[in-house]
């Protein structure tokens, strides 16, 4: 969200620089920021990894990955080399003080070469169990002692329940001030997710309708076509509730349901989002079945290819009870949303990749029109987040012809018609972190509230391994029970393919 470029010399320290995230997302993002002139003129990336390596080999490794994963990977070799010349590799043992001493002297010598204390950005692209050791050592060696210049970015999962999240926050607060801590949720960096804010509060015409008086229900879907791929070992015991609902989907819910912030300052926006999380009605243990559905995929066919069931993926137990799908219904206890159901669903190996928000408006109170065989479609606003990036408004119009009957139609704003080169989520987020803008990062209270919402569900599910898994086919839209969850209220998941309306005409 920040338009400001940090011009101070900057040193970025990546813990876990040889991992998958660094390879696919972090180096490509820094590379693109470099091409867009969003990096300081003087910057260094210190890549930390366990293996023995040297600058020359590590730089070639980064360049090869940039060619594959950066949206500007086809830039000239010269350019790639120029970017990579800013990377230094250090062999690092997270538990060894000697490694932090070496890092400390590297940081100090860079400061000397810049003739000024550089800004420092520590990126923890490592498993959660290492956070505490790293944070303690950063503290011990005074690596992030300047609260105005030094920041730390932490990847999810941020804890595994509310208690552990509070502990983690307390532990981090011994070394860092809250304004130095950037808890990342990459969905908040997506262009179309940020556009929700622009769309809602940059237009006068939707806001008066954005409440319980006009909206029937809201659906948020984040469906993935991929399975757990080679992350079975990580995913086991985590599952879709903690991997997706606790963070990405609840954040989209916040953007959709929040009140207008007093200003666009980080805290004003985050206050309004925290209000949403606080107002989510907490489910009681004996209500969990009523409000939630969990699923796990069987084998099935996706794009004409047979794919294995979850229990046959690498690293997954043959009797695993980890959920790969969740659907649930939320209510928000506040003035704006009282009584409006928010349906959230997410799953792996679903029919197609699709993230969207569907806002279904109430039907007209009375109508004398004939709707013919197509029936009446309630007005809907569909915000497609990915891979389609558009906003559609669906409404009824007169069917051409002599009789006065109606048919559904839609108006579409296509995001790609504005630009085909949108920044990747990590570019936006890293650029903000470099500029010291935490708006799109999670504050401690947001994380804790989000865990508070789902803790009871994970507790009930953990103690009851009686899920009838696997219960949905790969390539389908999830378990039948998810349809029943909505049908009880006379609602249905709205199909959201490109032809939503055309199919009905
Ligand atoms: C990650 C989850 O946070 O988000 C993954 O851990 C998931 O399981 C991914 O696949 C989805 O992100 P995107 O940007 O591809 O929708």
Short mmCIF file of C-alpha atoms in Angstrom, two decimals, residues 2-340:
data_model
loop_
_atom_site.label_atom_id
_atom_site.label_comp_id
_atom_site.label_asym_id
_atom_site.label_seq_id
_atom_site.Cartn_x
_atom_site.Cartn_y
_atom_site.Cartn_z
CA UNK A 2 2.99 2.24 0.48
CA UNK A 3 4.00 4.54 -2.37
CA UNK A 4 7.15 5.48 -0.58
CA UNK A 5 10.52 4.01 -1.46
CA UNK A 6 12.97 3.54 1.37
CA UNK A 7 16.16 5.23 0.22
CA UNK A 8 18.32 4.27 3.22
CA UNK A 9 20.87 1.56 2.63
CA UNK A 10 19.15 -1.72 3.47
CA UNK A 11 20.31 -5.17 4.42
CA UNK A 12 17.90 -8.07 4.06
CA UNK A 13 18.74 -11.21 6.00
CA UNK A 14 16.90 -14.34 4.88
CA UNK A 15 16.87 -17.28 7.28
CA UNK A 16 16.06 -20.37 5.21
CA UNK A 17 17.36 -18.85 1.96
CA UNK A 18 17.83 -22.25 0.33
CA UNK A 19 14.18 -23.24 0.89
CA UNK A 20 11.26 -23.38 -1.47
CA UNK A 21 9.67 -20.07 -0.48
CA UNK A 22 12.90 -18.15 -1.05
CA UNK A 23 13.38 -19.82 -4.41
CA UNK A 24 9.85 -19.35 -5.75
CA UNK A 25 8.72 -16.15 -4.09
CA UNK A 26 11.28 -14.12 -2.15
CA UNK A 27 14.16 -13.80 -4.60
CA UNK A 28 11.76 -13.24 -7.54
CA UNK A 29 9.96 -10.55 -5.52
CA UNK A 30 13.19 -8.73 -4.60
CA UNK A 31 14.31 -9.04 -8.21
CA UNK A 32 11.12 -7.42 -9.48
CA UNK A 33 11.33 -4.66 -6.88
CA UNK A 34 14.87 -4.08 -8.04
CA UNK A 35 13.72 -3.79 -11.66
CA UNK A 36 10.92 -1.45 -10.59
CA UNK A 37 13.44 0.71 -8.76
CA UNK A 38 11.78 0.04 -5.40
CA UNK A 39 14.96 -1.19 -3.71
CA UNK A 40 17.31 1.26 -2.10
CA UNK A 41 20.30 2.13 -4.31
CA UNK A 42 22.47 0.44 -1.71
CA UNK A 43 21.16 -2.94 -0.62
CA UNK A 44 22.48 -6.36 0.23
CA UNK A 45 20.70 -9.66 0.67
CA UNK A 46 22.41 -11.97 3.12
CA UNK A 47 21.22 -15.48 2.37
CA UNK A 48 21.54 -17.87 5.30
CA UNK A 49 21.45 -21.63 4.84
CA UNK A 50 22.72 -24.76 6.56
CA UNK A 51 24.72 -26.09 3.62
CA UNK A 52 28.26 -25.21 2.65
CA UNK A 53 28.15 -22.83 -0.33
CA UNK A 54 29.84 -19.76 -1.77
CA UNK A 55 28.63 -16.50 -3.29
CA UNK A 56 29.36 -17.45 -6.89
CA UNK A 57 27.48 -20.75 -6.80
CA UNK A 58 24.62 -19.38 -4.76
CA UNK A 59 24.16 -16.43 -7.13
CA UNK A 60 24.02 -18.78 -10.13
CA UNK A 61 21.42 -20.86 -8.27
CA UNK A 62 19.34 -17.73 -7.65
CA UNK A 63 19.65 -16.65 -11.29
CA UNK A 64 18.47 -20.05 -12.54
CA UNK A 65 15.44 -19.80 -10.24
CA UNK A 66 14.70 -16.25 -11.31
CA UNK A 67 14.55 -17.40 -14.91
CA UNK A 68 11.94 -19.94 -13.89
CA UNK A 69 9.91 -18.13 -11.23
CA UNK A 70 10.27 -14.37 -11.67
CA UNK A 71 7.66 -12.66 -13.84
CA UNK A 72 10.60 -10.75 -15.30
CA UNK A 73 12.92 -13.74 -15.43
CA UNK A 74 13.46 -13.22 -19.15
CA UNK A 75 15.32 -9.98 -18.55
CA UNK A 76 18.94 -9.78 -19.82
CA UNK A 77 21.69 -11.88 -18.23
CA UNK A 78 23.53 -8.71 -17.42
CA UNK A 79 20.59 -7.50 -15.46
CA UNK A 80 20.21 -10.76 -13.57
CA UNK A 81 23.91 -10.74 -12.72
CA UNK A 82 23.71 -7.15 -11.56
CA UNK A 83 20.86 -8.01 -9.18
CA UNK A 84 22.60 -11.17 -7.96
CA UNK A 85 25.81 -9.28 -7.22
CA UNK A 86 23.96 -7.89 -4.19
CA UNK A 87 23.56 -11.35 -2.65
CA UNK A 88 25.99 -12.84 -0.14
CA UNK A 89 25.71 -16.40 1.10
CA UNK A 90 26.56 -17.30 4.70
CA UNK A 91 26.55 -20.81 6.09
CA UNK A 92 24.43 -20.53 9.21
CA UNK A 93 23.60 -22.85 12.05
CA UNK A 94 20.51 -21.55 13.82
CA UNK A 95 21.66 -22.94 17.18
CA UNK A 96 25.26 -21.79 17.04
CA UNK A 97 26.34 -18.50 18.59
CA UNK A 98 29.34 -18.43 16.26
CA UNK A 99 26.94 -18.12 13.31
CA UNK A 100 25.30 -15.03 14.84
CA UNK A 101 28.70 -13.54 15.59
CA UNK A 102 29.63 -13.95 11.96
CA UNK A 103 26.32 -12.42 10.89
CA UNK A 104 26.88 -9.55 13.29
CA UNK A 105 30.31 -8.73 11.90
CA UNK A 106 28.97 -8.97 8.35
CA UNK A 107 26.20 -6.50 9.21
CA UNK A 108 28.66 -4.15 10.91
CA UNK A 109 31.08 -4.21 8.01
CA UNK A 110 28.23 -3.38 5.63
CA UNK A 111 27.28 -0.42 7.84
CA UNK A 112 30.88 0.77 7.67
CA UNK A 113 30.97 0.47 3.91
CA UNK A 114 27.74 2.51 3.69
CA UNK A 115 29.03 4.97 6.24
CA UNK A 116 25.68 4.84 7.97
CA UNK A 117 23.75 2.29 10.01
CA UNK A 118 21.69 0.43 7.36
CA UNK A 119 18.03 -0.56 7.80
CA UNK A 120 17.75 -4.29 8.51
CA UNK A 121 14.98 -6.61 7.43
CA UNK A 122 15.08 -10.12 8.86
CA UNK A 123 12.96 -12.63 6.95
CA UNK A 124 12.21 -15.86 8.82
CA UNK A 125 11.46 -18.35 6.08
CA UNK A 126 11.86 -21.28 8.43
CA UNK A 127 9.69 -23.67 10.48
CA UNK A 128 7.90 -22.13 13.49
CA UNK A 129 9.96 -24.15 15.96
CA UNK A 130 13.07 -22.07 15.12
CA UNK A 131 11.53 -18.63 15.67
CA UNK A 132 12.31 -18.46 19.35
CA UNK A 133 16.00 -19.44 18.98
CA UNK A 134 16.53 -16.93 16.19
CA UNK A 135 14.72 -14.16 18.01
CA UNK A 136 16.73 -14.79 21.21
CA UNK A 137 20.01 -14.64 19.30
CA UNK A 138 19.01 -11.51 17.42
CA UNK A 139 18.38 -10.04 20.85
CA UNK A 140 21.60 -11.33 22.40
CA UNK A 141 23.77 -9.93 19.61
CA UNK A 142 21.78 -6.71 19.33
CA UNK A 143 21.18 -7.26 15.62
CA UNK A 144 17.81 -5.50 15.58
CA UNK A 145 18.42 -2.93 18.28
CA UNK A 146 17.21 0.05 16.26
CA UNK A 147 13.40 -0.04 16.50
CA UNK A 148 13.06 2.59 13.78
CA UNK A 149 15.27 0.81 11.26
CA UNK A 150 14.98 -2.90 11.96
CA UNK A 151 12.09 -5.22 11.17
CA UNK A 152 11.32 -8.90 11.24
CA UNK A 153 8.96 -10.75 8.90
CA UNK A 154 7.40 -13.95 10.14
CA UNK A 155 5.68 -16.50 7.97
CA UNK A 156 2.57 -18.38 8.97
CA UNK A 157 1.66 -20.55 10.79
CA UNK A 158 1.85 -18.07 13.62
CA UNK A 159 1.31 -20.51 16.48
CA UNK A 160 -1.08 -23.42 16.33
CA UNK A 161 -3.79 -22.11 18.66
CA UNK A 162 -4.58 -18.99 20.67
CA UNK A 163 -2.40 -19.91 23.63
CA UNK A 164 0.66 -20.64 21.50
CA UNK A 165 0.11 -17.45 19.47
CA UNK A 166 0.02 -15.39 22.68
CA UNK A 167 3.21 -17.11 23.86
CA UNK A 168 4.89 -16.42 20.54
CA UNK A 169 3.86 -12.77 20.66
CA UNK A 170 5.19 -12.45 24.20
CA UNK A 171 8.44 -14.11 23.26
CA UNK A 172 8.92 -11.83 20.25
CA UNK A 173 8.11 -8.76 22.31
CA UNK A 174 11.30 -9.37 24.35
CA UNK A 175 13.34 -8.51 21.27
CA UNK A 176 11.06 -6.49 19.02
CA UNK A 177 8.53 -3.71 19.46
CA UNK A 178 5.14 -4.48 17.89
CA UNK A 179 5.82 -2.00 15.06
CA UNK A 180 8.91 -4.01 14.10
CA UNK A 181 7.00 -7.29 13.71
CA UNK A 182 5.51 -8.05 10.29
CA UNK A 183 3.33 -11.18 10.36
CA UNK A 184 2.76 -12.06 6.76
CA UNK A 185 -0.43 -13.36 5.15
CA UNK A 186 0.30 -13.33 1.45
CA UNK A 187 -3.39 -13.06 0.52
CA UNK A 188 -3.33 -9.48 1.75
CA UNK A 189 -0.72 -8.65 -0.86
CA UNK A 190 -2.89 -9.84 -3.75
CA UNK A 191 -4.03 -7.00 -5.98
CA UNK A 192 -7.64 -8.13 -6.05
CA UNK A 193 -7.80 -8.49 -2.26
CA UNK A 194 -6.55 -4.93 -1.82
CA UNK A 195 -9.04 -3.86 -4.43
CA UNK A 196 -11.88 -4.86 -2.09
CA UNK A 197 -10.99 -1.87 0.06
CA UNK A 198 -10.75 0.44 -2.95
CA UNK A 199 -14.02 -0.86 -4.36
CA UNK A 200 -15.94 -0.57 -1.10
CA UNK A 201 -14.69 2.76 0.15
CA UNK A 202 -13.84 4.48 -3.13
CA UNK A 203 -17.42 4.30 -4.41
CA UNK A 204 -20.55 5.78 -2.94
CA UNK A 205 -23.07 3.52 -4.62
CA UNK A 206 -22.36 0.16 -2.97
CA UNK A 207 -21.84 1.15 0.64
CA UNK A 208 -25.51 2.00 1.38
CA UNK A 209 -26.43 -1.54 0.27
CA UNK A 210 -23.57 -3.24 2.12
CA UNK A 211 -25.51 -4.50 5.14
CA UNK A 212 -28.17 -6.79 6.54
CA UNK A 213 -31.02 -4.80 4.97
CA UNK A 214 -30.02 -5.67 1.42
CA UNK A 215 -27.66 -8.61 1.54
CA UNK A 216 -29.01 -12.13 1.80
CA UNK A 217 -25.71 -13.97 2.31
CA UNK A 218 -22.03 -13.82 1.46
CA UNK A 219 -19.87 -16.67 0.19
CA UNK A 220 -16.10 -16.78 0.23
CA UNK A 221 -14.44 -19.59 -1.69
CA UNK A 222 -10.76 -20.38 -1.99
CA UNK A 223 -10.65 -23.57 -4.04
CA UNK A 224 -7.43 -25.12 -5.23
CA UNK A 225 -6.93 -27.65 -7.98
CA UNK A 226 -3.60 -28.83 -6.60
CA UNK A 227 -3.30 -31.41 -3.84
CA UNK A 228 -0.71 -31.27 -1.08
CA UNK A 229 2.05 -31.86 -3.64
CA UNK A 230 5.35 -32.53 -1.84
CA UNK A 231 4.16 -30.86 1.38
CA UNK A 232 2.36 -33.91 2.80
CA UNK A 233 4.73 -34.07 5.77
CA UNK A 234 3.98 -30.46 6.69
CA UNK A 235 0.27 -30.64 5.94
CA UNK A 236 -0.42 -33.73 8.06
CA UNK A 237 -1.85 -32.57 11.37
CA UNK A 238 -2.21 -28.99 10.07
CA UNK A 239 -5.13 -29.29 7.66
CA UNK A 240 -7.26 -26.77 5.82
CA UNK A 241 -8.69 -25.13 8.95
CA UNK A 242 -5.30 -23.92 10.19
CA UNK A 243 -3.63 -23.66 6.78
CA UNK A 244 -6.30 -21.55 5.08
CA UNK A 245 -9.34 -20.57 7.19
CA UNK A 246 -7.49 -19.17 10.23
CA UNK A 247 -5.57 -16.77 8.03
CA UNK A 248 -6.41 -16.25 4.34
CA UNK A 249 -10.18 -16.72 4.46
CA UNK A 250 -10.70 -14.83 7.70
CA UNK A 251 -8.66 -11.97 6.29
CA UNK A 252 -10.83 -11.84 3.17
CA UNK A 253 -13.86 -11.91 5.45
CA UNK A 254 -12.43 -8.93 7.35
CA UNK A 255 -11.92 -6.93 4.15
CA UNK A 256 -15.47 -7.71 3.05
CA UNK A 257 -17.20 -6.99 6.34
CA UNK A 258 -15.17 -4.22 8.00
CA UNK A 259 -16.43 -0.72 8.71
CA UNK A 260 -14.83 2.23 6.93
CA UNK A 261 -11.57 3.11 8.67
CA UNK A 262 -11.08 6.64 9.98
CA UNK A 263 -8.00 6.91 7.77
CA UNK A 264 -5.81 4.67 5.68
CA UNK A 265 -3.23 4.48 8.44
CA UNK A 266 -2.08 0.99 9.36
CA UNK A 267 -3.67 1.04 12.78
CA UNK A 268 -6.98 2.53 11.69
CA UNK A 269 -7.38 -0.21 9.08
CA UNK A 270 -6.23 -2.95 11.41
CA UNK A 271 -8.53 -1.73 14.18
CA UNK A 272 -11.54 -2.12 11.91
CA UNK A 273 -10.41 -5.59 10.84
CA UNK A 274 -9.86 -6.64 14.44
CA UNK A 275 -13.43 -5.46 15.17
CA UNK A 276 -14.73 -7.93 12.59
CA UNK A 277 -12.82 -10.80 14.14
CA UNK A 278 -14.09 -9.85 17.59
CA UNK A 279 -17.66 -9.75 16.36
CA UNK A 280 -17.62 -13.25 14.84
CA UNK A 281 -20.03 -15.30 16.90
CA UNK A 282 -18.09 -18.00 18.74
CA UNK A 283 -19.32 -21.51 18.11
CA UNK A 284 -19.94 -23.74 21.14
CA UNK A 285 -18.45 -27.25 21.14
CA UNK A 286 -21.85 -28.92 20.68
CA UNK A 287 -22.59 -26.63 17.70
CA UNK A 288 -19.49 -27.47 15.69
CA UNK A 289 -21.26 -30.07 13.53
CA UNK A 290 -24.04 -27.64 12.80
CA UNK A 291 -21.74 -24.88 11.57
CA UNK A 292 -18.89 -26.77 9.92
CA UNK A 293 -18.14 -29.51 7.43
CA UNK A 294 -14.74 -31.10 6.98
CA UNK A 295 -13.60 -33.22 4.10
CA UNK A 296 -10.69 -35.16 2.68
CA UNK A 297 -10.21 -36.03 -0.97
CA UNK A 298 -10.37 -39.44 -2.58
CA UNK A 299 -8.59 -40.16 -5.80
CA UNK A 300 -10.36 -38.66 -8.80
CA UNK A 301 -9.99 -37.02 -12.16
CA UNK A 302 -8.76 -33.48 -12.67
CA UNK A 303 -8.28 -32.15 -16.20
CA UNK A 304 -8.64 -35.69 -17.54
CA UNK A 305 -5.82 -36.97 -15.31
CA UNK A 306 -6.25 -39.47 -12.52
CA UNK A 307 -4.88 -38.03 -9.27
CA UNK A 308 -4.32 -39.95 -6.02
CA UNK A 309 -6.38 -39.54 -2.87
CA UNK A 310 -4.89 -37.61 0.04
CA UNK A 311 -4.05 -40.78 1.98
CA UNK A 312 -1.85 -41.88 -0.90
CA UNK A 313 0.16 -38.67 -1.09
CA UNK A 314 3.82 -38.70 -0.04
CA UNK A 315 4.28 -38.16 3.70
CA UNK A 316 0.62 -38.80 4.55
CA UNK A 317 -0.60 -41.58 6.87
CA UNK A 318 -2.81 -44.20 5.20
CA UNK A 319 -5.49 -43.59 7.86
CA UNK A 320 -4.96 -39.83 8.12
CA UNK A 321 -7.79 -37.75 9.61
CA UNK A 322 -6.34 -34.44 8.42
CA UNK A 323 -8.96 -32.38 6.59
CA UNK A 324 -8.19 -31.05 3.11
CA UNK A 325 -11.54 -29.26 2.86
CA UNK A 326 -13.55 -27.06 5.19
CA UNK A 327 -16.89 -25.34 4.74
CA UNK A 328 -18.41 -23.30 7.49
CA UNK A 329 -21.04 -20.76 8.35
CA UNK A 330 -20.25 -17.66 10.40
CA UNK A 331 -22.43 -14.96 11.89
CA UNK A 332 -21.18 -11.53 12.87
CA UNK A 333 -22.78 -10.06 15.94
CA UNK A 334 -22.84 -6.40 15.07
CA UNK A 335 -25.29 -3.86 13.71
CA UNK A 336 -24.28 -4.14 10.08
CA UNK A 337 -24.32 -7.91 9.72
CA UNK A 338 -26.72 -9.33 12.29
CA UNK A 339 -28.43 -12.39 10.80
CA UNK A 340 -26.49 -12.49 7.52
#
